[in-house]
Amino acid sequence: MGDRVLMTGNDAVGEGAVRAGCDAYYGYPITPQNELTAYMALHMPAKGRVFIQAESEVAAINMVFGTAAAGKRAMTSSSSPGISLKQEGISFLAGAELPAVIVNVQRGGPGLGNISPSQADYFQAVKGGGHGDYHQIVLAPDSVQEMHDLTILAFELADRYRTPVMVLTDGRLGQMMEPLVLSEGPAPAPPDKPWAINGAAGREPNLIRSLYLVEGELEQLNIRLQKKYARISESEKRWEERDTGDCDILLVAYGTSARIAKGAAAEARAAGIRAGVFRPVSLWPFPGERLRELASQARRILVVEMSAGQLIEDVRLSVGERVPVDLEGRMGGGIPSVSDVLARLRALDTEGR
Amino acid sequence: MEEKAIYSRPDSLTDRPMHYCPGCGHGTVHKLIAEVVDEMGIREKTIGIAPVGCAVLAYFYMRFDVMEAAHGRTPAVATGVKRVLPDKLVFSYQGDGDLAAIGMAETIHAANRGENISVVFINNAVYGMTGGQMAPTTLTGQKTATSPGGRLVETMGPPVKMCELLNTLDRPYHIERVALDGPAGVRKARKAIRTIFEAQRDGKGYGFVEVLSPCPTYQRCTPVESLKFVGNDMAATFPLGLFRRGGERIDA
Amino acid sequence: MSRKFRVLINSTYCKACELCVAVCPKSVLAVGRSTTSKGIHCAETVAPDSCIGCKACSDICPEAAIEIRVEGDGQDRK
């Protein structure tokens, strides 16, 4: 087993990236993810790897684009407004089929918003925040341990599918400290990348592009991408369930909200309400089939999220009319409390009887 | 009688005819880059970063690894490539809109970091691919699609002089402006490109060559007149010559 | 003894921009009278014996369409 340490979530992401064999990190200061950039500034050069504080988030994602094209593992991180700036680059990564890891430590929006934790970038992350028909894999940790583990997984999935992968987290998870067990041993070597541009020595020149002007070519690219997304959907859905076996009310939440939902569900159980929690870990692909199965046994669903109701749309798409779906949401950096959620559970429990 | 070629199409240029308009300087500079790559014997180590603009399809003509970049982000992409592949020859190829408008921040900061890359800047004073709009380097008074009455300094600002601007930074190793105004200008351009490629190979750092370049279509003249536009009109605004050599500023 | 040069213009690449014609110091080249399959008046050699091998045409040509050959092995002149 690896070392057990106490770390902030942001540092745990950084250490995960280092252990995953991240070759280059490019960042730009923005709260609440600054600890991560500082962690990389400290640890990447010490290991002979690349760290650049870029001139902007736009430059940072394009440095990632270059490093990914060169066949090396690259990561950038930011928080909501900075992630908005990276969307063009993410679309280019998707179009050019380049692997990369992007970490969004979400904060309140819209606009400059505030620096409180938020989950209001869900749509941007899972519906494709940039232009064009594309998806990125989105992983949502709910603990410092998962900040570490899912970052490592993000690098593996990015390489496996030649696609950008986002770790979608928030300022609370980024800045809280928890004990975690660090991954042990060297990460498995990245796959061969015969497509990389690294000098056409003894082979035909490689070309990395996302521009296809000849009629029909771009549609062919899109067809290939959609097939890839179908493969990812088949293989990479991840979720966690708690007390779903007999649950009457199913809470659905990810990340920080899931921690709150779990707390409220435990208290509800103690009060005799049969509550369970379904936590999507991959937000795209969304584990909708399992949720639909659970919806056939639960009487109600309560979605808890730190937004005006974004995750709830995917929940409704998954469960259809099988069961009523309600929202316990907070906006603009507000965080639902366990007692708020518990109160909703009590009300729904009474209402349904 | 035996014959020997004293000039032939460089190996690093593919066989594909280029899509540029007749007389366009892009073809000339592609050719020069390919010649320098051949002369230096670095075809298998060279990585080109193509811009958004007329030269976005440059990769069809270059027989070495090439990638695209988003509009203006070429120096950031080049940085991302070069930092993880320091033994390769990485150059960014950019037009005036790409380099001096939308990509100004990336241009300045890559130069300021002294990235060990080579930047070939095609300044033809106009946007080509989108249809002849005003560029940051459009000459004062020059008519374009978006400055139909001529570029007016009062509302549009004067043309941006990139060599002069970059020369205020400490880290660049070589900064030079040349003009494709005739065969002698072409030779100077070839030599300048070779200089910055060799500087990169030798780990000397950031090299920048601005090439004043014909765009007969949107400079609104014939190819032959375009040479004069470049050599006379453009060179009057953008003085030719060395600005930085061996990391030292050259006094004007 | 003056050496003999030959200028070869590849009509696959020539776009008839006429730059080679304009820069040739010896009027070796001219705009072709016949059109190519692309409908272009490809440049052609009209005074081959006047060529001094200065490479002005091959340097200015944006299409790398021009090849210049010299009799012998070309060793003594670059």
XYZ file of C-alpha atoms in Angstrom:
683
model
C 0.000 0.000 0.000
C 1.159 3.535 -0.713
C 1.913 6.155 1.897
C -0.928 7.566 3.957
C -0.684 11.350 4.067
C -2.728 14.438 4.870
C -3.219 16.775 1.917
C -5.511 19.353 0.408
C -7.560 18.217 -2.547
C -5.660 20.531 -4.880
C -2.343 19.080 -3.744
C -3.755 15.572 -4.103
C -4.597 16.315 -7.737
C -1.059 17.596 -8.239
C 0.512 14.543 -6.643
C -1.773 12.320 -8.689
C -0.600 14.027 -11.868
C 3.032 13.688 -10.856
C 2.540 9.987 -10.115
C 0.618 9.479 -13.354
C 3.704 10.569 -15.257
C 2.472 13.997 -16.285
C 5.284 15.406 -18.440
C 4.169 19.017 -18.485
C 1.826 21.229 -16.509
C 0.696 24.659 -17.666
C -1.335 26.913 -15.407
C -2.434 30.423 -14.654
C -3.339 31.779 -11.228
C -7.001 31.753 -10.292
C -8.666 31.078 -6.979
C -9.601 28.485 -5.682
C -7.132 26.269 -7.552
C -3.909 28.165 -6.828
C -2.526 25.489 -4.496
C -2.455 23.082 -7.416
C -0.434 25.407 -9.642
C 1.956 26.083 -6.766
C 2.273 22.352 -6.083
C 3.215 21.734 -9.686
C 5.668 24.658 -9.655
C 7.401 22.973 -6.748
C 7.327 19.363 -7.854
C 7.476 19.259 -11.659
C 10.853 20.991 -12.214
C 12.310 19.014 -9.300
C 11.544 15.878 -11.292
C 12.955 17.294 -14.510
C 9.509 17.879 -15.932
C 7.928 20.976 -17.415
C 6.114 23.662 -15.471
C 5.129 26.967 -17.051
C 3.026 29.696 -15.564
C 1.421 30.729 -18.828
C 0.434 34.245 -19.847
C -3.236 33.253 -19.794
C -5.541 30.280 -19.521
C -5.803 30.423 -23.300
C -2.042 30.065 -23.665
C -1.968 27.303 -21.033
C -4.477 25.071 -22.828
C -2.630 25.629 -26.100
C 0.661 24.642 -24.482
C -1.184 21.505 -23.388
C -2.261 21.094 -27.025
C 1.370 21.244 -28.162
C 2.667 18.834 -25.533
C -0.175 16.397 -26.194
C 0.568 16.533 -29.936
C 4.198 15.782 -29.160
C 3.022 12.536 -27.552
C 3.620 13.542 -23.953
C 1.265 13.721 -20.964
C 0.002 17.226 -20.281
C -2.306 18.849 -17.783
C -3.734 22.256 -17.034
C -5.990 23.417 -14.253
C -8.119 26.445 -13.581
C -11.386 27.558 -12.072
C -14.640 28.434 -13.789
C -13.871 31.740 -15.591
C -10.501 30.384 -16.648
C -12.096 27.153 -17.827
C -14.421 29.211 -20.017
C -11.320 30.656 -21.658
C -9.998 27.171 -22.344
C -13.065 25.975 -24.219
C -11.702 26.701 -27.680
C -8.603 24.715 -26.841
C -10.640 21.807 -25.499
C -12.675 21.734 -28.709
C -9.391 21.676 -30.666
C -8.100 18.809 -28.497
C -11.301 16.886 -29.204
C -11.150 17.646 -32.927
C -7.472 16.743 -33.219
C -8.042 13.705 -30.951
C -5.348 14.584 -28.475
C -5.170 13.271 -24.910
C -5.038 15.859 -22.148
C -6.216 16.402 -18.596
C -8.039 19.560 -17.562
C -8.931 20.217 -13.933
C -11.792 22.581 -13.111
C -11.907 23.607 -9.458
C -15.295 25.259 -9.821
C -16.274 28.570 -8.249
C -19.449 30.628 -8.247
C -20.661 32.256 -11.446
C -21.755 33.602 -13.853
C -19.173 36.216 -14.743
C -16.367 36.802 -12.321
C -18.763 35.388 -9.729
C -17.052 34.663 -6.458
C -14.477 32.270 -5.081
C -16.895 29.994 -3.233
C -17.343 26.406 -4.351
C -19.940 25.759 -7.014
C -21.193 23.107 -9.403
C -22.595 25.486 -11.975
C -20.184 24.404 -14.735
C -21.871 21.005 -15.110
C -23.474 21.833 -18.445
C -20.263 23.351 -19.763
C -18.332 20.250 -18.772
C -20.689 17.469 -19.848
C -22.493 19.015 -22.790
C -19.343 20.248 -24.513
C -18.475 23.798 -23.493
C -16.666 24.541 -26.711
C -17.927 24.534 -30.274
C -18.737 21.479 -32.332
C -20.112 17.993 -31.711
C -17.776 16.588 -29.117
C -17.621 15.184 -25.623
C -14.927 15.084 -23.040
C -14.794 12.465 -20.321
C -15.745 14.170 -17.037
C -14.722 12.661 -13.700
C -16.107 14.057 -10.442
C -14.254 13.198 -7.221
C -15.998 13.558 -3.858
C -12.995 13.131 -1.565
C -9.353 14.095 -1.440
C -8.566 10.434 -2.071
C -10.566 10.554 -5.276
C -9.018 13.874 -6.286
C -5.784 11.884 -6.371
C -7.096 8.645 -7.842
C -9.340 10.134 -10.523
C -6.544 12.411 -11.711
C -4.419 9.338 -12.369
C -7.370 7.659 -14.069
C -7.904 10.801 -16.157
C -4.442 10.457 -17.705
C -5.054 6.796 -18.485
C -8.441 7.412 -20.090
C -7.124 10.401 -22.044
C -4.416 8.257 -23.611
C -6.656 5.236 -24.119
C -9.231 7.201 -26.066
C -7.114 10.099 -27.370
C -9.514 12.568 -25.839
C -9.522 15.420 -23.348
C -10.590 14.392 -19.853
C -11.835 16.856 -17.269
C -11.606 16.397 -13.536
C -14.599 18.437 -12.382
C -14.315 19.434 -8.781
C -14.883 22.560 -6.705
C -13.178 24.949 -4.338
C -14.332 23.072 -1.258
C -12.831 19.761 -2.321
C -9.792 21.601 -3.632
C -9.011 23.336 -0.384
C -10.106 20.843 2.267
C -7.604 18.485 3.842
C -8.186 14.779 4.286
C -6.006 11.782 4.759
C -5.410 9.768 1.633
C -3.364 6.845 0.460
C -1.042 7.804 -2.354
C -0.869 5.585 -5.374
C 2.027 3.235 -5.227
C 4.713 2.475 -7.745
C 5.243 3.960 -11.151
C 2.155 4.479 -13.266
C 1.798 2.079 -16.193
C 3.679 3.397 -19.214
C 1.523 5.403 -21.624
C 0.546 3.579 -24.811
C 2.591 4.004 -27.981
C 1.664 7.148 -29.860
C 2.627 6.557 -33.475
C 0.498 9.565 -34.439
C 2.560 12.040 -32.414
C 4.521 14.792 -34.057
C 8.029 14.195 -32.783
C 10.111 14.338 -35.928
C 9.469 12.189 -39.001
C 12.502 9.961 -38.497
C 12.188 6.789 -40.531
C 8.503 7.272 -41.164
C 6.122 9.368 -43.199
C 5.407 12.808 -41.722
C 2.598 13.008 -39.181
C -0.003 15.721 -39.230
C -2.181 16.900 -36.371
C -5.152 18.942 -37.418
C -8.803 19.619 -36.879
C -9.429 21.459 -40.147
C -11.101 19.433 -42.877
C -12.127 21.552 -45.831
C -12.782 18.825 -48.373
C -16.467 18.074 -48.588
C -17.458 15.128 -46.454
C -14.139 14.813 -44.606
C -15.313 16.632 -41.521
C -18.445 14.547 -41.351
C -16.266 11.436 -41.493
C -14.211 12.772 -38.596
C -17.412 13.387 -36.649
C -18.678 9.890 -37.378
C -15.403 8.501 -36.075
C -15.647 10.681 -32.969
C -19.205 9.576 -32.275
C -18.156 5.934 -32.544
C -15.416 6.630 -30.066
C -17.884 8.328 -27.719
C -20.146 5.289 -28.008
C -17.218 3.060 -27.003
C -16.463 5.313 -24.059
C -20.120 5.290 -23.022
C -20.104 1.513 -23.088
C -16.984 1.084 -20.994
C -16.349 4.061 -18.784
C -19.476 4.755 -16.736
C -18.627 4.963 -13.076
C -20.761 5.539 -10.039
C -21.109 4.855 -6.338
C -24.220 3.666 -4.509
C -25.002 3.856 -0.841
C -28.032 2.174 0.734
C -29.804 1.879 -2.585
C -30.942 -1.690 -2.006
C -34.176 -0.807 -0.253
C -34.300 2.923 -0.666
C -37.522 4.794 -0.793
C -36.035 8.164 -1.626
C -32.964 8.231 -3.828
C -30.596 11.161 -3.515
C -28.555 11.889 -6.630
C -25.508 14.102 -6.293
C -21.843 14.335 -7.278
C -18.740 15.838 -5.738
C -19.212 18.064 -2.712
C -23.005 17.761 -2.941
C -22.680 13.993 -2.745
C -20.856 14.270 0.576
C -23.728 16.355 1.883
C -26.280 13.956 0.426
C -24.537 11.027 2.091
C -24.596 12.828 5.430
C -28.281 13.666 5.084
C -29.139 10.123 3.975
C -27.405 8.674 7.022
C -29.340 10.976 9.330
C -32.565 10.204 7.487
C -31.946 6.475 7.933
C -31.467 7.051 11.648
C -34.822 8.847 11.614
C -36.499 5.945 9.872
C -36.556 7.335 6.334
C -35.199 4.841 3.826
C -32.860 7.129 1.897
C -30.101 6.033 -0.459
C -27.495 7.841 -2.515
C -26.538 7.440 -6.152
C -23.354 9.319 -6.983
C -22.248 9.544 -10.596
C -18.449 9.506 -10.654
C -18.274 9.875 -14.412
C -20.563 12.766 -15.327
C -19.882 12.055 -18.971
C -20.512 9.340 -19.794
C -23.448 9.579 -17.401
C -24.380 6.283 -15.717
C -28.035 6.686 -16.644
C -28.949 3.009 -17.092
C -28.175 2.131 -13.494
C -30.030 5.207 -12.345
C -33.046 4.132 -14.384
C -32.973 0.717 -12.697
C -32.899 2.328 -9.280
C -35.735 4.637 -10.245
C -38.007 1.660 -10.717
C -37.739 0.827 -7.028
C -37.452 4.294 -5.447
C -40.548 6.334 -4.816
C -38.889 9.703 -5.319
C -35.609 11.190 -6.426
C -34.016 14.260 -4.871
C -31.128 15.819 -6.773
C -28.718 17.819 -4.643
C -26.412 20.168 -6.477
C -24.728 23.526 -6.147
C -26.397 25.028 -9.192
C -29.818 26.113 -10.399
C -30.425 22.568 -11.611
C -28.081 21.131 -14.206
C -27.361 17.559 -13.107
C -31.106 17.199 -12.658
C -31.582 17.373 -16.430
C -29.452 14.274 -16.968
C -31.296 12.580 -14.105
C -34.636 13.346 -15.744
C -33.357 12.212 -19.138
C -32.364 8.935 -17.509
C -35.447 8.164 -15.428
C -38.129 9.759 -17.600
C -41.566 9.744 -15.965
C -40.903 6.744 -13.758
C -40.620 8.764 -10.613
C -40.920 12.408 -9.517
C -37.579 14.214 -9.478
C -37.023 17.195 -7.167
C -34.137 19.579 -6.727
C -32.354 20.807 -3.636
C -30.072 23.356 -5.175
C -27.985 26.305 -4.093
C -26.472 28.875 -6.413
C -23.725 31.465 -6.557
C -21.336 29.667 -4.258
C -23.968 28.552 -1.761
C -23.569 25.064 -0.284
C -26.597 23.008 0.790
C -26.424 21.963 4.430
C -27.116 18.479 5.704
C -30.037 19.872 7.704
C -31.536 21.540 4.588
C -31.365 18.267 2.693
C -32.691 16.336 5.672
C -35.634 18.728 5.920
C -36.405 18.117 2.241
C -36.183 14.377 2.795
C -38.611 14.597 5.710
C -41.028 16.676 3.657
C -40.827 14.328 0.660
C -41.251 11.336 2.933
C -44.381 12.768 4.499
C -45.762 14.009 1.192
C -45.388 10.606 -0.389
C -47.238 8.656 2.269
C 26.627 16.295 -72.296
C 26.283 15.657 -68.576
C 24.069 18.106 -66.682
C 23.882 18.967 -63.025
C 21.071 20.816 -61.260
C 22.288 23.961 -59.538
C 18.804 24.548 -58.223
C 15.871 22.189 -57.889
C 12.713 21.924 -55.840
C 13.750 21.141 -52.247
C 13.125 17.617 -50.945
C 11.350 18.918 -47.861
C 8.626 20.385 -50.061
C 5.975 17.860 -51.057
C 4.976 17.398 -54.690
C 1.613 18.994 -54.123
C 1.000 22.292 -55.956
C 0.299 25.043 -53.447
C -3.128 26.643 -53.179
C -1.876 30.198 -52.851
C -2.716 32.942 -55.335
C -0.137 33.634 -58.069
C 2.741 35.677 -56.673
C 1.898 35.013 -53.023
C 4.841 35.166 -50.650
C 3.691 32.156 -48.632
C 4.899 29.807 -51.342
C 8.265 31.553 -51.415
C 8.727 31.247 -47.664
C 7.552 27.621 -47.610
C 10.172 26.975 -50.246
C 12.853 28.799 -48.257
C 12.051 26.882 -45.088
C 12.204 23.607 -47.011
C 15.554 24.646 -48.516
C 16.996 25.508 -45.109
C 15.698 22.246 -43.618
C 17.358 20.366 -46.478
C 20.615 22.317 -46.196
C 20.797 21.658 -42.466
C 19.818 18.013 -42.899
C 17.145 18.247 -40.213
C 14.039 17.067 -42.036
C 13.543 14.194 -39.601
C 13.848 16.489 -36.587
C 11.742 19.400 -37.772
C 8.273 20.171 -36.438
C 6.268 22.999 -37.959
C 3.305 24.699 -36.323
C 0.868 26.092 -38.869
C -1.307 29.119 -38.128
C -4.877 30.007 -38.932
C -4.932 32.108 -42.062
C -3.950 31.436 -45.656
C -1.071 29.237 -44.483
C -3.312 26.959 -42.415
C -2.788 24.301 -45.071
C 1.014 24.695 -45.034
C 1.244 21.113 -43.825
C 0.213 19.813 -47.218
C 3.419 21.211 -48.646
C 5.970 20.279 -45.999
C 7.529 16.849 -45.879
C 8.063 16.800 -42.134
C 5.842 16.720 -39.047
C 3.414 19.615 -38.912
C 0.504 20.485 -36.681
C -2.210 23.081 -36.616
C -2.775 25.596 -33.880
C -5.783 27.665 -32.950
C -5.732 31.204 -34.331
C -2.887 33.119 -32.705
C -1.883 30.353 -30.304
C 0.981 29.074 -32.406
C 3.788 30.245 -30.066
C 2.039 28.628 -27.075
C 1.639 25.392 -29.011
C 5.276 25.595 -30.141
C 6.258 26.097 -26.502
C 4.286 23.015 -25.504
C 6.030 20.950 -28.165
C 9.555 22.274 -27.684
C 9.601 21.995 -23.903
C 8.981 18.255 -24.068
C 11.019 17.647 -27.239
C 14.011 19.944 -26.721
C 16.172 18.188 -29.308
C 13.723 18.809 -32.163
C 13.614 21.884 -34.371
C 10.299 23.606 -33.703
C 9.176 26.595 -35.700
C 5.953 28.531 -35.760
C 4.773 30.000 -39.028
C 2.343 32.866 -38.651
C 0.667 35.631 -40.560
C 0.110 39.172 -39.372
C -3.388 38.675 -38.011
C -2.395 35.482 -36.242
C 0.819 36.845 -34.752
C 0.239 40.547 -34.198
C -3.502 40.729 -33.469
C -5.204 37.740 -31.880
C -1.935 36.088 -30.883
C -0.068 39.138 -29.599
C 0.024 37.900 -26.000
C 1.399 34.481 -26.952
C 3.927 36.122 -29.274
C 5.246 38.517 -26.664
C 5.394 36.011 -23.848
C 7.063 33.239 -25.823
C 9.694 35.810 -26.836
C 9.981 37.108 -23.290
C 10.551 33.621 -21.923
C 13.206 33.215 -24.570
C 11.661 29.977 -25.760
C 14.165 28.102 -27.892
C 11.897 28.212 -30.928
C 11.946 29.903 -34.318
C 9.162 32.197 -35.437
C 8.658 32.985 -39.118
C 6.307 35.934 -39.414
C 4.680 36.622 -42.754
C 3.687 40.276 -42.820
C 1.725 41.137 -45.936
C -0.240 43.968 -44.361
C -3.617 42.337 -44.850
C -5.802 39.352 -43.921
C -5.834 37.001 -46.872
C -7.928 33.960 -46.141
C -10.936 35.852 -44.859
C -10.966 38.242 -47.778
C -8.639 41.200 -47.434
C -9.546 42.789 -44.124
C -7.359 45.261 -42.257
C -4.443 43.638 -40.430
C -2.568 45.046 -37.437
C 0.198 45.738 -39.958
C -1.961 47.337 -42.648
C -0.226 50.529 -43.740
C -1.609 53.912 -42.822
C -3.992 54.902 -45.570
C -4.084 51.397 -47.053
C -7.497 50.367 -48.319
C -8.854 47.025 -47.209
C -12.288 45.445 -46.909
C -12.617 46.808 -43.377
C -10.783 50.067 -43.942
C -12.480 50.998 -47.211
C -11.474 54.632 -46.857
C -7.917 53.702 -45.985
C -6.438 52.940 -42.559
C -7.049 55.926 -40.358
C -4.591 56.268 -37.488
C -7.038 58.277 -35.388
C -9.501 55.408 -35.074
C -7.557 52.327 -36.134
C -4.101 53.072 -34.797
C -0.913 52.913 -36.808
C 0.578 49.660 -38.101
C 2.148 47.504 -35.398
C 5.894 47.050 -35.743
C 6.663 43.656 -34.334
C 10.438 43.588 -34.633
C 10.705 46.895 -32.814
C 8.230 45.738 -30.169
C 9.967 42.425 -29.529
C 13.316 44.169 -29.463
C 12.308 45.841 -26.205
C 12.445 42.405 -24.551
C 15.678 41.041 -23.133
C 15.503 37.384 -24.054
C 15.216 37.150 -27.863
C 18.410 35.972 -29.532
C 17.814 37.069 -33.097
C 15.315 39.520 -34.587
C 15.435 40.437 -38.241
C 13.158 41.927 -40.872
C 13.527 41.033 -44.521
C 11.422 41.676 -47.613
C 10.505 39.472 -50.542
C 10.986 42.385 -52.904
C 13.203 40.608 -55.410
C 15.747 37.814 -55.688
C 18.208 39.546 -53.331
C 15.464 39.949 -50.721
C 14.568 36.291 -51.080
C 18.188 35.315 -50.456
C 18.324 37.506 -47.362
C 15.146 35.874 -46.135
C 16.652 32.419 -46.657
C 19.771 33.427 -44.756
C 17.726 34.903 -41.907
C 15.630 31.752 -41.577
C 18.779 29.666 -41.572
C 20.236 31.908 -38.882
C 17.323 31.407 -36.491
C 17.078 27.683 -37.203
C 20.787 27.273 -36.468
C 20.415 29.368 -33.340
C 17.686 27.060 -32.127
C 19.688 23.965 -33.024
C 22.586 25.342 -31.005
C 20.334 26.128 -28.044
C 20.756 29.892 -28.368
C 17.080 30.688 -27.983
C 14.281 32.641 -29.541
C 14.627 33.674 -33.177
C 12.195 35.910 -35.020
C 12.203 36.697 -38.726
C 9.600 39.072 -40.113
C 9.160 38.629 -43.840
C 7.480 41.496 -45.670
C 5.590 39.524 -48.188
C 3.589 39.965 -51.389
C -0.151 39.388 -51.386
C -1.051 40.607 -54.863
C -4.719 39.741 -54.415
C -5.344 41.933 -51.379
C -2.542 44.409 -51.844
C -4.626 45.030 -54.941
C -1.913 44.876 -57.561
C -0.124 42.501 -59.914
C 2.550 40.134 -58.563
C 5.285 42.284 -60.069
C 3.800 45.463 -58.589
C 3.513 43.602 -55.305
C 7.292 43.288 -55.118
C 7.460 47.079 -55.276
C 4.701 47.484 -52.702
C 6.677 45.258 -50.351
C 10.080 46.791 -51.087
C 8.980 50.422 -51.194
C 5.692 51.062 -49.405
C 5.939 48.425 -46.723
C 9.666 48.825 -46.118
C 9.092 52.556 -45.589
C 6.895 51.716 -42.604
C 8.758 48.590 -41.556
C 12.509 49.266 -41.867
C 14.489 46.255 -43.025
C 17.482 44.850 -41.279
C 18.813 43.292 -38.114
C 17.376 44.328 -34.786
C 18.996 41.696 -32.622
C 21.986 39.485 -33.317
C 23.535 37.021 -30.924
C 21.261 38.317 -28.193
C 22.592 41.871 -28.599
C 20.510 44.814 -29.769
C 21.755 46.410 -32.970
C 21.867 50.183 -32.821
C 19.850 51.737 -35.617
C 34.589 29.887 -71.546
C 30.978 30.615 -70.738
C 29.035 27.694 -69.385
C 25.666 26.589 -70.612
C 22.664 26.725 -68.323
C 19.193 25.367 -68.781
C 16.070 26.687 -67.047
C 13.265 24.139 -66.637
C 9.839 25.406 -65.678
C 7.449 22.814 -64.298
C 4.023 23.656 -65.653
C 2.408 21.596 -62.872
C 3.444 24.285 -60.440
C 3.674 27.465 -62.533
C 0.826 29.920 -61.921
C 2.002 32.478 -64.440
C 2.699 35.161 -61.838
C 5.416 36.426 -64.189
C 7.844 37.195 -61.368
C 10.595 35.109 -62.981
C 10.132 36.979 -66.230
C 10.345 40.310 -64.416
C 13.505 39.541 -62.462
C 15.557 37.769 -65.122
C 18.471 40.106 -65.924
C 19.044 38.539 -69.348
C 15.472 38.234 -70.651
C 15.817 34.483 -70.804
C 12.197 33.965 -69.836
C 8.871 35.162 -71.190
C 5.219 34.578 -70.589
C 4.191 31.606 -72.648
C 1.884 32.182 -75.572
C 0.117 28.862 -75.303
C -2.039 27.989 -72.343
C -1.536 24.928 -70.179
C -4.285 22.476 -69.285
C -5.007 24.704 -66.285
C -5.565 27.645 -68.603
C -2.375 29.327 -67.521
C 0.255 31.027 -69.622
C 3.153 29.149 -68.091
C 6.489 30.961 -68.271
C 8.885 29.610 -70.867
C 12.484 29.944 -71.937
C 12.857 32.169 -74.994
C 16.582 32.940 -74.934
C 18.207 29.913 -73.334
C 21.708 30.785 -74.457
C 21.610 34.052 -72.516
C 21.150 32.353 -69.113
C 23.986 33.073 -66.697
C 22.719 30.743 -63.954
C 22.113 33.576 -61.476
C 19.073 31.799 -59.978
C 17.070 35.027 -59.749
C 14.136 33.194 -61.296
C 14.317 30.130 -59.071
C 14.733 32.306 -55.988
C 11.759 34.534 -56.742
C 9.467 31.715 -57.865
C 6.846 31.215 -55.112
C 5.965 27.763 -56.415
C 9.426 26.163 -56.524
C 8.553 25.445 -60.125
C 11.941 26.227 -61.599
C 14.926 23.960 -61.883
C 18.241 25.218 -63.217
C 20.811 22.909 -64.721
C 24.339 23.451 -65.810
C 26.503 21.472 -68.154
C 29.187 19.464 -66.386
C 29.131 18.652 -62.708
C 28.382 22.192 -61.536
C 31.199 22.017 -59.007
C 32.888 25.318 -59.699
C 29.824 27.450 -59.433
C 27.254 27.588 -56.752
